[in-house]
XYZ file of N, CA and C in Angstrom:
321
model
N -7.709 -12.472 -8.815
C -7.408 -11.055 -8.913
C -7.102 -10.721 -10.367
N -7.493 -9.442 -11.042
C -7.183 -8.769 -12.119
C -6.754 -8.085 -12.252
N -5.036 -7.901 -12.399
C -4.087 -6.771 -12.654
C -4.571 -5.790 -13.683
N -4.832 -4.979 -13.445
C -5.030 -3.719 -14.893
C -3.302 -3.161 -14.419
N -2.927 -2.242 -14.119
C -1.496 -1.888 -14.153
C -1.044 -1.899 -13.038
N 0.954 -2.029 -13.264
C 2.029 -1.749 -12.326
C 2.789 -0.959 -12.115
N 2.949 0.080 -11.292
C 4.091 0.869 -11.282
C 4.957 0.518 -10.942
N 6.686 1.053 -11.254
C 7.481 0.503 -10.810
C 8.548 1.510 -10.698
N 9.172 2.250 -9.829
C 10.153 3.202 -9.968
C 11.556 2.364 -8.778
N 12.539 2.361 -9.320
C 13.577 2.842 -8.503
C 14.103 1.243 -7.837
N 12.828 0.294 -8.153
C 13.385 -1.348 -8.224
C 14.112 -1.912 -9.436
N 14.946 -2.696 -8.518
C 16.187 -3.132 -9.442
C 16.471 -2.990 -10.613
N 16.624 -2.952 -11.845
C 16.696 -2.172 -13.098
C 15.906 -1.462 -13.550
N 14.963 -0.936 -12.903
C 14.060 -0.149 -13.259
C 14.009 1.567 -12.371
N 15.284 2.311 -12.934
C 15.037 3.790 -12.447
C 14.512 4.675 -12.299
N 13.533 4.575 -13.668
C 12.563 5.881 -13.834
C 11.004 4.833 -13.636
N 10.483 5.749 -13.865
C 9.261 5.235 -13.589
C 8.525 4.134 -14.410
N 7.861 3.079 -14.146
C 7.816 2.651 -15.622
C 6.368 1.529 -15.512
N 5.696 2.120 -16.023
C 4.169 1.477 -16.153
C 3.901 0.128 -16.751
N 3.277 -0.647 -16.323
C 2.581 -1.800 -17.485
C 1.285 -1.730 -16.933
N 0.510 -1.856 -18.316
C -0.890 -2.266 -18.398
C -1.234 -3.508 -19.035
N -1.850 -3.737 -17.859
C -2.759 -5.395 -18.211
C -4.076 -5.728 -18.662
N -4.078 -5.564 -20.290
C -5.771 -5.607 -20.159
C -5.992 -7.419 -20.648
N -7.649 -7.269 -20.509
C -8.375 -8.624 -20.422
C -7.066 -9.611 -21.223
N -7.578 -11.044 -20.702
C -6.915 -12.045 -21.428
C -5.544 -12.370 -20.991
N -4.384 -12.931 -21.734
C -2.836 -13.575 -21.598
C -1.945 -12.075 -21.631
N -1.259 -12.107 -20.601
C -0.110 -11.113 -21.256
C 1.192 -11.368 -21.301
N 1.913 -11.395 -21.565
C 3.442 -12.056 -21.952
C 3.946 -10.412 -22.073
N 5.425 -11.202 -21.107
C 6.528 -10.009 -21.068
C 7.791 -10.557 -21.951
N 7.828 -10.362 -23.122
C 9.141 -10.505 -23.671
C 10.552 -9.583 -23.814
N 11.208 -10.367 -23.939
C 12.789 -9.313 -24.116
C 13.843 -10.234 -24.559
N 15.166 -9.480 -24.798
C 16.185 -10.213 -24.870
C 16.847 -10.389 -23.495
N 17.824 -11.425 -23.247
C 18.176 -11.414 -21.897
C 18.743 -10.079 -20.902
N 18.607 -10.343 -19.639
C 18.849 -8.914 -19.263
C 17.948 -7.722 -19.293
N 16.837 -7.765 -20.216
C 16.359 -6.697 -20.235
C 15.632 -6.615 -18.816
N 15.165 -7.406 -17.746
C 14.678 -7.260 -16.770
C 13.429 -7.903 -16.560
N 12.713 -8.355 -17.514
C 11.092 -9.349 -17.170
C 11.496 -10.021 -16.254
N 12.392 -10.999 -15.492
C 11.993 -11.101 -14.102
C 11.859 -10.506 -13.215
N 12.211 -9.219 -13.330
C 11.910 -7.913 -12.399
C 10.961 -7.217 -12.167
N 9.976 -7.359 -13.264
C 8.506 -7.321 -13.253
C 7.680 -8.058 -12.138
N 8.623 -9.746 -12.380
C 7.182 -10.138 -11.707
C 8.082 -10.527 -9.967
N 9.296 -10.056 -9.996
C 9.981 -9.629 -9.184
C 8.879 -8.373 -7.640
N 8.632 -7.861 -8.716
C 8.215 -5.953 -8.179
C 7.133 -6.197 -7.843
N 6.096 -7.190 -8.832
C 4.319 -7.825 -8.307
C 4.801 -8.722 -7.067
N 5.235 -9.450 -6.793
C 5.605 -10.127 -5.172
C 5.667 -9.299 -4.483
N 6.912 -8.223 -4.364
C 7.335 -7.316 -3.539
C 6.238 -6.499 -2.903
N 5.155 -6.220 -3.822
C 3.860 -4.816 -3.577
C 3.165 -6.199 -3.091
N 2.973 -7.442 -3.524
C 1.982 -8.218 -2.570
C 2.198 -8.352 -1.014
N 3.816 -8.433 -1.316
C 3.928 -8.899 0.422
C 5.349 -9.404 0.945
N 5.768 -9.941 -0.270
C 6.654 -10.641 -0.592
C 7.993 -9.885 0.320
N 8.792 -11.176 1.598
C 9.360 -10.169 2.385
C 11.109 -11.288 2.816
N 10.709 -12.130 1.536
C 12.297 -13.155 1.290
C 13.266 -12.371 0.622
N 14.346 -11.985 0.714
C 15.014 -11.300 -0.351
C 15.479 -12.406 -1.207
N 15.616 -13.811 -0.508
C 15.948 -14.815 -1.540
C 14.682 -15.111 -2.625
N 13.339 -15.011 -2.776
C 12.440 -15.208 -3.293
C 12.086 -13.887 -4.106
N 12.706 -12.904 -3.934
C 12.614 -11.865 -4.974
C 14.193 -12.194 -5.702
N 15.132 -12.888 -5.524
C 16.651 -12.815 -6.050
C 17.539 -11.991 -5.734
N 17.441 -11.850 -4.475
C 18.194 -10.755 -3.498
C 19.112 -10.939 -2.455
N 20.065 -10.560 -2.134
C 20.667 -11.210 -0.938
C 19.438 -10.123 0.169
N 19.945 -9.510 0.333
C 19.041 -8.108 1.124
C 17.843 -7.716 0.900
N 16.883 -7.427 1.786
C 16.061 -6.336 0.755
C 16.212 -5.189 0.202
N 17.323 -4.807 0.933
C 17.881 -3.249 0.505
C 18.494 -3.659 -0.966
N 18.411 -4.723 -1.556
C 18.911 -5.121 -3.110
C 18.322 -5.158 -3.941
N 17.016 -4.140 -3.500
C 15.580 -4.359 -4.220
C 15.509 -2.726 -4.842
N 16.390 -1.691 -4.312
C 16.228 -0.706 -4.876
C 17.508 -0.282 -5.713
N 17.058 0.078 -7.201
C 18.068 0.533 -8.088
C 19.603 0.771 -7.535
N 20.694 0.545 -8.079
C 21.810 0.466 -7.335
C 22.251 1.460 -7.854
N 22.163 1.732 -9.060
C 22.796 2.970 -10.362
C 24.030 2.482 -10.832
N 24.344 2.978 -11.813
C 25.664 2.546 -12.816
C 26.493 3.801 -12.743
N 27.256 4.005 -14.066
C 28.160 4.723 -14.090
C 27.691 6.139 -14.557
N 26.638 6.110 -15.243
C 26.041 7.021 -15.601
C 24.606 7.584 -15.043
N 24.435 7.092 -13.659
C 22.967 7.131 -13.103
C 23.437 6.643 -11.283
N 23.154 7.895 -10.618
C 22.928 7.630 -9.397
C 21.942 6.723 -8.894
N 22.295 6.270 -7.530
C 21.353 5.199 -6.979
C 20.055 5.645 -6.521
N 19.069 5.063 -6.863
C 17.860 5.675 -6.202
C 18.036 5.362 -4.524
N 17.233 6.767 -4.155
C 16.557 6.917 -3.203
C 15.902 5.636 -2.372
N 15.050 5.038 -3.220
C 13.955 4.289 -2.627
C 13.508 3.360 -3.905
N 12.859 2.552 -3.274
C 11.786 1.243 -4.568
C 10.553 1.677 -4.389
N 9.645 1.658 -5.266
C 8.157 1.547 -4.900
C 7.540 0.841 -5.954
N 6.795 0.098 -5.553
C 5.633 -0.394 -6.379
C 4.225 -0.111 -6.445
N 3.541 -0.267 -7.206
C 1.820 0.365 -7.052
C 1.106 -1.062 -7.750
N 0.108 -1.159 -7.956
C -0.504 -2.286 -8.534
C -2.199 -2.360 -8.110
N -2.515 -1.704 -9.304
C -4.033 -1.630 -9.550
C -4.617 -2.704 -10.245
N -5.391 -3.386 -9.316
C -5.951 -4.674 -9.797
C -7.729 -4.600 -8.947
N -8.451 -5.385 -9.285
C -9.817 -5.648 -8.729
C -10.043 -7.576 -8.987
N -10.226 -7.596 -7.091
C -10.523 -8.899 -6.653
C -12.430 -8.983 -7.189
N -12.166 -9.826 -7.329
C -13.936 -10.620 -8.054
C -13.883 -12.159 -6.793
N -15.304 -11.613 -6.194
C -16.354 -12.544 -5.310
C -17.609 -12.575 -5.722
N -17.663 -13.690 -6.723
C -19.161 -13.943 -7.250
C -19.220 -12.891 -8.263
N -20.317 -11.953 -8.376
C -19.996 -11.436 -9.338
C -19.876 -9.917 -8.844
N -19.602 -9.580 -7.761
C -18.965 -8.623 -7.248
C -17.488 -8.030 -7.199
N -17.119 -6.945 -8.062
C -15.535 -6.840 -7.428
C -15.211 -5.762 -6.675
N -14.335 -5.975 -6.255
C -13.553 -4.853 -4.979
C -12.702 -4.420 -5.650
N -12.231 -2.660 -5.837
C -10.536 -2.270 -6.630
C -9.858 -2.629 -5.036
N -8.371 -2.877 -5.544
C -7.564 -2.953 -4.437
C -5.941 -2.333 -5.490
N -5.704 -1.581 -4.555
C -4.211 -0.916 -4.553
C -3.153 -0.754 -3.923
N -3.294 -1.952 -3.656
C -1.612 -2.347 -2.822
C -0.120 -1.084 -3.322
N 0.363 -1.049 -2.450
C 1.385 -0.064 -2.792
C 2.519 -0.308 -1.837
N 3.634 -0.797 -2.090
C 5.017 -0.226 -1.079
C 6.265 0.188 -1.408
N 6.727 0.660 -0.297
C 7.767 1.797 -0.761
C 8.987 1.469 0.418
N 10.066 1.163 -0.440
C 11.562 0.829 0.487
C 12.340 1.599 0.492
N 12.821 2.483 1.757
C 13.324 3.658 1.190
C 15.779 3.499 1.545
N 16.587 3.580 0.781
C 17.648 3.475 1.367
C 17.836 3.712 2.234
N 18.838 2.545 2.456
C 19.721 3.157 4.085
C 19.927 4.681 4.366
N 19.343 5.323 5.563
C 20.492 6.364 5.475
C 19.525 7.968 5.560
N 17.723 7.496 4.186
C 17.369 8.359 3.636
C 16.266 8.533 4.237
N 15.100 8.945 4.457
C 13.911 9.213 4.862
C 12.741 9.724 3.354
């Protein structure tokens, strides 16, 4: 499979909306600690399928959507998006997996 981009709103440190694009070749997520790159590839499990809260680093799954701080209410909901195209031979398929966890409580 070939990730071109991820959306990511409202999962675990990530409140607002927040894109990565993957083009051809290696891509490396750097930061200083804390900044959240395991939450990236955290959020790509989660939109695959991914349904351990221990295998995303969660007690819950409900620990998967933004909690908010002191200065930022808790989101609503998590969602992920993830535009990628599977290659069979030399055929590819787009595929756009997408899911959405919404809080206790909210609809």
């Amino acid at each position: 499979m070939y990730l071109k981009r991820l959306d990511i709103q409202g999962f675990k440190s990530f409140a607002n909306r927040t894109s990565f694009e993957f083009g051809p070749g290696m891509t490396t997520i750097v930061g200083p600690n804390g900044s959240g790159k395991s939450n990236v590839s955290d959020a790509l499990r989660w939109v695959l399928g991914e349904q351990s809260g221990r295998l995303l680093r969660a007690r819950r799954l409900e620990d998967v959507i933004f909690a908010g701080t002191s200065r930022r209410q808790p989101a609503s909901a998590a969602e992920a998006h993830v535009d990628g195209t599977v290659r069979a031979g030399h055929v590819g398929t787009r595929v756009r997996p997408a899911r959405t966890r919404p809080a206790r409580g909210t609809l």
